[in-house]
Short mmCIF file of C-alpha atoms in Angstrom, two decimals:
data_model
loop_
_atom_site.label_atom_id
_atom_site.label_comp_id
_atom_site.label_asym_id
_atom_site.label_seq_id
_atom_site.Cartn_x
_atom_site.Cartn_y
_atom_site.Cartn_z
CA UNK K 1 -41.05 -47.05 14.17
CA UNK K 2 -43.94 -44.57 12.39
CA UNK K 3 -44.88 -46.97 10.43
CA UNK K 4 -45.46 -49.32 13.55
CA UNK K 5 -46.91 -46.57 15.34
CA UNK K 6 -49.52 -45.94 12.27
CA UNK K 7 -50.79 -49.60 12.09
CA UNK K 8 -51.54 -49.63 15.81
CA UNK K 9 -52.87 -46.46 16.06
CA UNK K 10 -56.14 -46.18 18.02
CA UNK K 11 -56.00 -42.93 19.06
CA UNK K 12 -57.16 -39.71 16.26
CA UNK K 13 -54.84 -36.89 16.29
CA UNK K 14 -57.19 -34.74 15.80
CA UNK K 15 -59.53 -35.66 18.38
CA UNK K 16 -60.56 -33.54 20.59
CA UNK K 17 -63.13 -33.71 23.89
CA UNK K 18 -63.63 -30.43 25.62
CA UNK K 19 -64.92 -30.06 28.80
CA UNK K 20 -68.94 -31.31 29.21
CA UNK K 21 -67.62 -34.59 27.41
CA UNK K 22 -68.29 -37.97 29.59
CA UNK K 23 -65.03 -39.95 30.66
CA UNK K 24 -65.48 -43.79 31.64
CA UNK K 25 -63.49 -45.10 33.77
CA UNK K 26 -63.02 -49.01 33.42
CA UNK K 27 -62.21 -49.28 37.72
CA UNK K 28 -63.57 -47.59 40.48
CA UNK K 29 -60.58 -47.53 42.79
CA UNK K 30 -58.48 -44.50 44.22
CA UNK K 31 -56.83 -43.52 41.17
CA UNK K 32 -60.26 -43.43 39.39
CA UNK K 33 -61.60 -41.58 42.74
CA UNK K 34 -58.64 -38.71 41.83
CA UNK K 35 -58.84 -38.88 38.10
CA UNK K 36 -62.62 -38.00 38.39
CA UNK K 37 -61.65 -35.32 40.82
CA UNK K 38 -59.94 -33.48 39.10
CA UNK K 39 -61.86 -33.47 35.62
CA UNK K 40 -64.86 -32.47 37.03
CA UNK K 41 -63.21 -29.57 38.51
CA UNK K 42 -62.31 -29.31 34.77
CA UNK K 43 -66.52 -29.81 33.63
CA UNK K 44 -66.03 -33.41 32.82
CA UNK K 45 -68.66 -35.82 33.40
CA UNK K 46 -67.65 -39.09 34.79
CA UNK K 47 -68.95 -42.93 34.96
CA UNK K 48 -67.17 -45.70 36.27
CA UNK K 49 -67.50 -49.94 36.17
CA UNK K 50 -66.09 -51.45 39.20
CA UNK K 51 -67.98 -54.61 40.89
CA UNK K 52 -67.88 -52.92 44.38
CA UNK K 53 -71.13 -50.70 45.70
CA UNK K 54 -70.33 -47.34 46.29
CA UNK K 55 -66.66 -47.55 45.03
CA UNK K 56 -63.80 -44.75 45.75
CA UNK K 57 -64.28 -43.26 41.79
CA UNK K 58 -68.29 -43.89 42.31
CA UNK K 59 -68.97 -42.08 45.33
CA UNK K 60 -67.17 -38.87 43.18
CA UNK K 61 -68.57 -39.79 39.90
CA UNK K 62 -72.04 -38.78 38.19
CA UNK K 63 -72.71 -42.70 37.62
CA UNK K 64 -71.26 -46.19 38.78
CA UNK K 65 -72.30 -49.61 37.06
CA UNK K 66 -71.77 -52.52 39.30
CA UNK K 67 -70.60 -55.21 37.92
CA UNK K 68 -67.81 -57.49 37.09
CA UNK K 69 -64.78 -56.06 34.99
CA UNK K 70 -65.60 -59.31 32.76
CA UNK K 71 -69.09 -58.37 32.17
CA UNK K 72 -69.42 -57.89 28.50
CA UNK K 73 -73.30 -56.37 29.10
CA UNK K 74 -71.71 -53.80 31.56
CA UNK K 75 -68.78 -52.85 29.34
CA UNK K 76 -71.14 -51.75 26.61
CA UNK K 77 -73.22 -49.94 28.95
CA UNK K 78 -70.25 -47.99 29.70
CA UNK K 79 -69.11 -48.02 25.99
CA UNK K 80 -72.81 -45.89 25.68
CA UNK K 81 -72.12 -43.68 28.04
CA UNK K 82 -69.23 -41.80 27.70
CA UNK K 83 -67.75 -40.21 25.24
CA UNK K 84 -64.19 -41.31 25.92
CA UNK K 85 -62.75 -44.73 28.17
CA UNK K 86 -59.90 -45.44 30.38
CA UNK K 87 -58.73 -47.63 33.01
CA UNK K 88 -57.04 -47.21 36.43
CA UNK K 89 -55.52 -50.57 36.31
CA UNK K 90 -54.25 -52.79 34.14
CA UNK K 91 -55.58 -56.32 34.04
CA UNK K 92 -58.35 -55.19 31.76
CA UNK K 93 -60.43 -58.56 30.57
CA UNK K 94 -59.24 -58.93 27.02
CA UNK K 95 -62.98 -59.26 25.28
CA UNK K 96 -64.00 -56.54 27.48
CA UNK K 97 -61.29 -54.35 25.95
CA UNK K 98 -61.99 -56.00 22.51
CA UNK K 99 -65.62 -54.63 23.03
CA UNK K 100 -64.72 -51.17 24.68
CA UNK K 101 -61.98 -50.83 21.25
CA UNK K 102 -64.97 -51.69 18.70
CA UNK K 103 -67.88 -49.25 20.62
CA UNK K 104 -66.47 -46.76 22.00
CA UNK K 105 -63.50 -44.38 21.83
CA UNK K 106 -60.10 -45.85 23.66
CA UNK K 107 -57.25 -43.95 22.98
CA UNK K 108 -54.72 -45.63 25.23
CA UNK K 109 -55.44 -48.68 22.93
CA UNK K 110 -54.54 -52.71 23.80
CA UNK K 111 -51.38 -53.04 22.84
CA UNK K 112 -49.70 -50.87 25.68
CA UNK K 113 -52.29 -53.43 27.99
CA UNK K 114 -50.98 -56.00 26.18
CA UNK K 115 -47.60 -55.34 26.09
CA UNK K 116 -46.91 -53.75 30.16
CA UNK K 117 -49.46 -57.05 31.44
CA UNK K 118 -46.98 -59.70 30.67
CA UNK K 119 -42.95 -59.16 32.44
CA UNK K 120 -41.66 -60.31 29.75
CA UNK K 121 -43.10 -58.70 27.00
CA UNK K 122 -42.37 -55.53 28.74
CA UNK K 123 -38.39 -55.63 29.21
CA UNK K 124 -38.25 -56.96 25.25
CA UNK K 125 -40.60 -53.05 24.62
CA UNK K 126 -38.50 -51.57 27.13
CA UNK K 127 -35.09 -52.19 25.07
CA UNK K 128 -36.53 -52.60 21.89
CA UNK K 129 -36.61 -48.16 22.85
CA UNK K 130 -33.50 -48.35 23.58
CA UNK K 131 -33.92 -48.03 27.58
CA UNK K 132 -31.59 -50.67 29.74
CA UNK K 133 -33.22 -52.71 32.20
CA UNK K 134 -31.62 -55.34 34.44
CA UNK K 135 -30.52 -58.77 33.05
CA UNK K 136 -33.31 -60.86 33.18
CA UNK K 137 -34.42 -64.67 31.90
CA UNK K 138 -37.05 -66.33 30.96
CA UNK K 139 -37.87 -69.74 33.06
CA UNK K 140 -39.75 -72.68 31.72
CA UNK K 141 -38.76 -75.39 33.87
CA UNK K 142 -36.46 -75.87 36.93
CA UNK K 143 -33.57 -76.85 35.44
CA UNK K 144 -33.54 -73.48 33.57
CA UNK K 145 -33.84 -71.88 37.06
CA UNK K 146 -31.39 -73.42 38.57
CA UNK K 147 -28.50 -73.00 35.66
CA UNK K 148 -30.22 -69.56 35.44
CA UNK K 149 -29.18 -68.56 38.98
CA UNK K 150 -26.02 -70.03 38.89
CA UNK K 151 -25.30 -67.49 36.16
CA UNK K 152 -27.22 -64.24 37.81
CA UNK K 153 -25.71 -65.42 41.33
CA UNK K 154 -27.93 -64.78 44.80
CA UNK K 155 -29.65 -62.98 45.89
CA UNK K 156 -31.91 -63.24 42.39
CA UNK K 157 -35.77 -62.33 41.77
CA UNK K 158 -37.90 -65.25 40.32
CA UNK K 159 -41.81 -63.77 39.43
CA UNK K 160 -44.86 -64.77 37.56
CA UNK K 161 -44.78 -63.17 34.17
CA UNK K 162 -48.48 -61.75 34.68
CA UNK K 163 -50.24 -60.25 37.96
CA UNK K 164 -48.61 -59.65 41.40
CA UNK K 165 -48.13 -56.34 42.97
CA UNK K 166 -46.76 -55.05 45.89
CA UNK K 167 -44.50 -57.80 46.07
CA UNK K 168 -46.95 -60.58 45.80
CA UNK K 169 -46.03 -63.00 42.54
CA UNK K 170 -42.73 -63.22 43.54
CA UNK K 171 -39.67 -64.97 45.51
CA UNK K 172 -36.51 -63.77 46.12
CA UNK K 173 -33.93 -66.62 45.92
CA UNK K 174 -31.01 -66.47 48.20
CA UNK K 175 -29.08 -69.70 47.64
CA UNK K 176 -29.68 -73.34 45.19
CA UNK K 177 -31.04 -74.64 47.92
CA UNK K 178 -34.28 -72.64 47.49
CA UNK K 179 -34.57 -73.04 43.29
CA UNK K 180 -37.07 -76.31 43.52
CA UNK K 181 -39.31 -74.39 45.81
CA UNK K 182 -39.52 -71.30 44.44
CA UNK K 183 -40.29 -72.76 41.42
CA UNK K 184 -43.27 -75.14 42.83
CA UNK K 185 -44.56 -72.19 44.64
CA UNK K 186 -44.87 -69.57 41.67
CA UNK K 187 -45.49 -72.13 38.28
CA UNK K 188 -49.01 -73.16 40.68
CA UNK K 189 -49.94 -69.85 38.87
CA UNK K 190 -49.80 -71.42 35.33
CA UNK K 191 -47.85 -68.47 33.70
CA UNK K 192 -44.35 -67.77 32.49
CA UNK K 193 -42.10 -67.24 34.86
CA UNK K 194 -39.23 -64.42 34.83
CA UNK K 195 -35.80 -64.25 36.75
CA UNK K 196 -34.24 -60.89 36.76
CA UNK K 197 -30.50 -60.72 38.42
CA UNK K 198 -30.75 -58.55 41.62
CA UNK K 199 -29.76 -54.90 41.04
CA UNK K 200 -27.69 -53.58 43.91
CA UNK K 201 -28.97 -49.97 43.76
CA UNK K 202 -28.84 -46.78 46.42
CA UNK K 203 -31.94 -45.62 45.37
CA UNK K 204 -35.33 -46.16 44.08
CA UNK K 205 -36.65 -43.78 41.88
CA UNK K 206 -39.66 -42.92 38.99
CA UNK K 207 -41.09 -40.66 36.81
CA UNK K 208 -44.61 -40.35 35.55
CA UNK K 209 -44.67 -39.18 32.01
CA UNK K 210 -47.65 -38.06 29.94
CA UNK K 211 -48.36 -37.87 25.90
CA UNK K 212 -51.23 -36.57 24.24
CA UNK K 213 -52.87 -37.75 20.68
CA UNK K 214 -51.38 -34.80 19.23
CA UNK K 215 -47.78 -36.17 19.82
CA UNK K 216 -47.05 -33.62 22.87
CA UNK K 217 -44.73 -35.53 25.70
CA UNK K 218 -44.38 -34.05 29.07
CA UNK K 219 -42.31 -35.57 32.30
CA UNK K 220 -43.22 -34.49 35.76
CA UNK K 221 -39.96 -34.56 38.05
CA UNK K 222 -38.35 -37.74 39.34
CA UNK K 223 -39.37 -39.05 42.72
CA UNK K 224 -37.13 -41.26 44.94
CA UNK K 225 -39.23 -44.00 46.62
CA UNK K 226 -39.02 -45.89 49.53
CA UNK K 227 -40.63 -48.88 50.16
CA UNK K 228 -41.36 -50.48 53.33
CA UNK K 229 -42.61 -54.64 52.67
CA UNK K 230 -43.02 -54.07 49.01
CA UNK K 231 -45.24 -51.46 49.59
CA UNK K 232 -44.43 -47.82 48.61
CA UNK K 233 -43.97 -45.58 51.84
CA UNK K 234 -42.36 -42.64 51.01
CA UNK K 235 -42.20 -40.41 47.66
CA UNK K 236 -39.53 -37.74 48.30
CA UNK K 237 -39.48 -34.74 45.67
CA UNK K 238 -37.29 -33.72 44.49
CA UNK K 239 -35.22 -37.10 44.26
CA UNK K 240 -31.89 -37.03 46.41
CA UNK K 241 -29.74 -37.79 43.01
CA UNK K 242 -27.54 -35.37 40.95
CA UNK K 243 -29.12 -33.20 38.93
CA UNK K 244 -27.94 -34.88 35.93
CA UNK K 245 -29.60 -38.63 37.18
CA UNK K 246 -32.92 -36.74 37.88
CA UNK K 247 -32.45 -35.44 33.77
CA UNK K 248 -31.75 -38.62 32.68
CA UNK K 249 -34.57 -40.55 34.45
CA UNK K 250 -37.04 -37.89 32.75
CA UNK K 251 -35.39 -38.70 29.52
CA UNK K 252 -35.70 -42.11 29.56
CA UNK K 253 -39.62 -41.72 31.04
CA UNK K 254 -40.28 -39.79 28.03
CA UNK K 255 -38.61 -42.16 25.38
CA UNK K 256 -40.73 -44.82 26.52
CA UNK K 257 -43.74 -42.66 25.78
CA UNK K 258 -42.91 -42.15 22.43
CA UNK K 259 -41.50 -45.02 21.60
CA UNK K 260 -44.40 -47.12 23.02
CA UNK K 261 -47.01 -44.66 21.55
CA UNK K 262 -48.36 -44.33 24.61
CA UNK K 263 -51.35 -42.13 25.04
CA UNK K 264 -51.90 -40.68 28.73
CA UNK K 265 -50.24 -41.44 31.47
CA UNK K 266 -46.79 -44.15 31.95
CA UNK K 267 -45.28 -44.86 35.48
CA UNK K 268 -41.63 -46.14 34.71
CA UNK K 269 -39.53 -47.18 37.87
CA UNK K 270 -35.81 -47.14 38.09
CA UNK K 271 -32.89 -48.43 40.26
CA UNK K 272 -29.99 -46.32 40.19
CA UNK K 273 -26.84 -48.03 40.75
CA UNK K 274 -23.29 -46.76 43.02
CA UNK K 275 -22.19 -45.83 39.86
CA UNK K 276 -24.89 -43.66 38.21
CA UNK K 277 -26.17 -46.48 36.06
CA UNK K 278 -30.32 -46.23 35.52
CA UNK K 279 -32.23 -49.52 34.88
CA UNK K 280 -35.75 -49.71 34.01
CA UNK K 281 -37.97 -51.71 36.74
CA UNK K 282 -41.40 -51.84 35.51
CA UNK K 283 -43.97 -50.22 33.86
CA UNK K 284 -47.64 -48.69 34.45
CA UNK K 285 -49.91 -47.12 31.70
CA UNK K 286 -51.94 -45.02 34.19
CA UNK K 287 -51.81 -42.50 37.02
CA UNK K 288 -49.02 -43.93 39.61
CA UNK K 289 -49.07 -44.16 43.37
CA UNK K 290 -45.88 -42.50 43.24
CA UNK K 291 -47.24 -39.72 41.17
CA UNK K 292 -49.37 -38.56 44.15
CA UNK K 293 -47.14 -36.07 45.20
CA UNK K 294 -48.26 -33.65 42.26
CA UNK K 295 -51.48 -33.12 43.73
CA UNK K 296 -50.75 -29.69 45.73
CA UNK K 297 -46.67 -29.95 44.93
CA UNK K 298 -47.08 -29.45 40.83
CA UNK K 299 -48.56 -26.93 38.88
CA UNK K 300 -50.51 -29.50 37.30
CA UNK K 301 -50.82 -32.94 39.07
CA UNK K 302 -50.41 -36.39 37.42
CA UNK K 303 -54.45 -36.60 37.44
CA UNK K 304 -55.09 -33.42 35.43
CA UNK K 305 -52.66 -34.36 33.10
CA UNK K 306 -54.09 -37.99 32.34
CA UNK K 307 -57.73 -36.05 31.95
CA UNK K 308 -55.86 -33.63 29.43
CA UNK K 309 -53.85 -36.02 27.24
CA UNK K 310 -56.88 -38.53 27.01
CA UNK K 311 -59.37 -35.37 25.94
CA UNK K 312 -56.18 -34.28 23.45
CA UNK K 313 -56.24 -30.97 25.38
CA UNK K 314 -52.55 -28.93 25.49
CA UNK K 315 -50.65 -30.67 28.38
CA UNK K 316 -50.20 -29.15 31.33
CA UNK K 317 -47.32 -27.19 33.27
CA UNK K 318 -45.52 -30.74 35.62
CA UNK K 319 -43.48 -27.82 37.16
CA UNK K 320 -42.59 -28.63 40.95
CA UNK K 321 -43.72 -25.81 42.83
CA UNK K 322 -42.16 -26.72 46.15
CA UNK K 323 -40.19 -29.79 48.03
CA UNK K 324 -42.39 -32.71 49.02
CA UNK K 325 -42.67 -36.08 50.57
CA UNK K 326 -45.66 -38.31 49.88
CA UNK K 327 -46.74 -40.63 52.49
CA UNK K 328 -48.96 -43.67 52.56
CA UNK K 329 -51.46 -44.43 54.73
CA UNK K 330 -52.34 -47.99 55.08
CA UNK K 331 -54.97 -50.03 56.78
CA UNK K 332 -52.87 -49.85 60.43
CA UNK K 333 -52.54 -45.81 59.95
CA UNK K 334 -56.32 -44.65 59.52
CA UNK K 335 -57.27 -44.27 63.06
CA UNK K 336 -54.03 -42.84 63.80
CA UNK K 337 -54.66 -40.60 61.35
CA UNK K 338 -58.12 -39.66 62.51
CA UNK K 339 -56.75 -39.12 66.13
CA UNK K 340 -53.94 -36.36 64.79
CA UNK K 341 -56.12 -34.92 62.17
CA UNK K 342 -58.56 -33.45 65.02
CA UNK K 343 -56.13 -32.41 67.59
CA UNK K 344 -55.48 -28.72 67.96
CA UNK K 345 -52.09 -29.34 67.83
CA UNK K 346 -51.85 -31.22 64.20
CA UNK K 347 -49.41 -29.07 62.58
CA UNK K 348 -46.50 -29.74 65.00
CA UNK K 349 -43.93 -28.78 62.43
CA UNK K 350 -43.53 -25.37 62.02
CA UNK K 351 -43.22 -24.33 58.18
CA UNK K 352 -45.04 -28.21 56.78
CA UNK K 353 -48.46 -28.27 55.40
CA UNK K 354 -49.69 -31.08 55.45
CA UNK K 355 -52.14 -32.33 52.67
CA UNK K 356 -54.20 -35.59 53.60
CA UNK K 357 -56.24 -37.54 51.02
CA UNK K 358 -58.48 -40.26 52.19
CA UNK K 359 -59.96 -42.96 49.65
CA UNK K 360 -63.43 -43.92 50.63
CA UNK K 361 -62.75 -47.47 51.19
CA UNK K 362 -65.26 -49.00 53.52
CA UNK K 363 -63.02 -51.57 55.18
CA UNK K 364 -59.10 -50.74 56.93
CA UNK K 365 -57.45 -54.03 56.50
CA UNK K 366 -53.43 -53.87 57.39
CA UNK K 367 -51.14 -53.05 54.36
CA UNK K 368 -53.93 -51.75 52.12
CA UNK K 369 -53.86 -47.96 50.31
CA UNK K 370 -56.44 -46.07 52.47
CA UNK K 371 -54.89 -42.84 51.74
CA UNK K 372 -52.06 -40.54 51.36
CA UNK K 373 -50.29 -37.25 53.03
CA UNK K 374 -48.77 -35.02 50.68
CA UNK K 375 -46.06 -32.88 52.77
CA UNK K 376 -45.08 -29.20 51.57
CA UNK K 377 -42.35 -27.78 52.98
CA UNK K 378 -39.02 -25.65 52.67
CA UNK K 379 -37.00 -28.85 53.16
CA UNK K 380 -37.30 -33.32 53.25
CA UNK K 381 -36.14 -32.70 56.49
CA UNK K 382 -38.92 -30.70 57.89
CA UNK K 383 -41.30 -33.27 56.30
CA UNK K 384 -39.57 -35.81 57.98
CA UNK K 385 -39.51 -34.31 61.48
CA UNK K 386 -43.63 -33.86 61.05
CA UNK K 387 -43.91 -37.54 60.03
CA UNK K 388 -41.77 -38.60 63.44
CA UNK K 389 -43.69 -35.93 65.43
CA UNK K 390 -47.33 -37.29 64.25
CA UNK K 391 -46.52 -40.52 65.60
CA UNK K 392 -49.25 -42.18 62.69
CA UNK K 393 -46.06 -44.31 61.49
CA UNK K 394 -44.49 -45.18 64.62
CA UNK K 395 -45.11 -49.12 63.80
CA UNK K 396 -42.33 -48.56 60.70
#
């Protein structure tokens, strides 16, 4: 595995950007918008590509370019800019990473890109580390489906190898009768297709794990997660697990940094079975929506600690600090929001301090990430009380 790991390398060891250095950002969305937030508190100077005027990262940063992220004129215009790249999501155009590798300095590299783009290529790096994830198949035609699903049983997931998020690029298949049509529906995207055998698990959970150039690995504590129509809802901190599960999640988190090489930040998402049993989900090489909750709850939050393991800086303390639950705020929640956030009565919940983060995005469409409420407090409970009490949520 060294030897791997020193004929991929594109990262130096050595390598280090203090503060004054210029960060590019290839995106310009909310986790760019925090990730610039916090290194300029740090003295970083920031500019960020994103097609969209007057993005969430560019309103924060010293300098947006507008353009597409396939624009190879733009990506060298950011390649002259800063001193250091990296991205806030992760279908990266591949000559536009090709470009950003040969004039500028990357360290997170292609191949994690390449590896956590594709479903498929990401279970095979997931237990080629020696992490389990659920049993899964690869689907080239129908027939394979079907004689795949017999074997998996129902209910069984069926998604496109490449894109989807938030539950889009995928079909859940609850009897034969649905295998032609689920398999019309998702090959229109002209990509491999992946089945993966339904996981009966009690909880959702993940852990955001950082590594630096210099080979230092840090975990932040597991979150449990609760999602609400494939979007994320609730992060609750810590995770309602035995101590030992939350250990073990960080373990594995951390493995999979090392043993993908990974430089920054990785998301990895788990189910955790009745009886104990931790699979793997999916992967993200970047600051995670789940991850939010280290903003005011950590002693250093997941954006702080993707600035300092890009720069090669010492990593930072993840210590949680106090209990919290992270809460999203979607399109349908703004203007409830707005309404509680200037009544004199906001904090209805004795003992919860409530944290709220809004984007910048110029339009509130239903079910997209407008913002987020980080909740402090002596207990989940109390947090959950002021969530019920605010009455922003009352549609879920």
């Amino acid at each position: 595995m060294t030897r791997q790991i020193e004929q991929n390398r594109t990262y130096d060891p050595s390598k280090v950007l203090p503060p004054g250095a210029a960060i590019g950002v290839l995106g310009g969305g909310q986790l760019g918008r925090m990730m610039a937030l916090a290194g300029r508190a740090m003295g970083y100077r920031f500019v960020t590509l994103d097609p969209t005027p007057d993005s969430p990262c560019g309103q924060v940063a010293d300098r947006q370019i507008v353009a597409p992220y396939h624009d190879v004129d733009a990506a060298r215009q950011l390649a002259e800019l800063a001193d250091v790249i990296t991205y806030e999501f992760e279908n990266v155009d591949a000559d536009v990473t090709k470009l950003l590798m040969a004039e500028s300095y990357v360290p997170q590299g292609s191949k994690l890109l390449y590896t956590t783009q594709h479903r498929l290529r990401e279970k095979r790096a997931i237990e080629a580390a020696g992490v389990k994830v659920a049993p899964y198949a690869e689907i080239g035609s129908v027939e394979e489906l079907r004689e795949a699903v017999r074997r998996f049983g129902t209910p069984c997931v069926l998604k496109t190898a490449t894109g989807g998020y938030d539950g889009k690029g995928q079909w859940v298949i609850r009897s034969l009768d649905e295998v032609q049509e689920a398999y019309d529906t998702l090959s229109r995207a002209r990509t491999e297709l992946v089945l993966e055998q339904f996981v009966h698990f009690t909880k959702e959970l993940s852990v955001i794990a950082a590594r630096s150039p210099r080979g230092e690995v840090k975990a932040f504590p597991a979150a449990e997660n609760v999602h609400v129509n494939n979007i994320l809802h609730l992060s609750i901190v810590p995770a309602r697990v035995p101590e030992e599960v939350q250990r073990e999640a960080e373990r594995m988190a951390l493995r999979i940094a090392e043993e993908l090489d990974v430089i920054g930040l990785i998301a990895v998402e788990l189910f955790l079975t009745a009886d104990g049993e931790l699979y793997v989900n999916e992967l993200a090489p970047r600051p995670h929506n789940s991850g939010h909750y280290t903003m005011e709850a950590c002693r250093t939050s997941q954006f702080e600690q993707h600035v300092r393991a890009i720069a090669n800086l010492p990593l930072g303390d993840p210590a949680l600090m106090t209990p919290v639950v992270m809460v999203n705020v979607l399109g349908e929640h703004v203007q409830p929001l707005l309404d509680w956030i200037v009544r004199p009565e906001a904090e209805q919940v004795p003992g919860v301090t409530a944290k709220v983060h809004l984007y910048g995005k110029q339009e509130a469409k239903a079910g997209r990430k407008m913002g987020h409420v980080n909740l402090l407090a002596a207990s989940h409970e109390a947090a959950f009380d002021w969530i019920e009490a605010s009455k922003i949520w009352d549609a879920i």
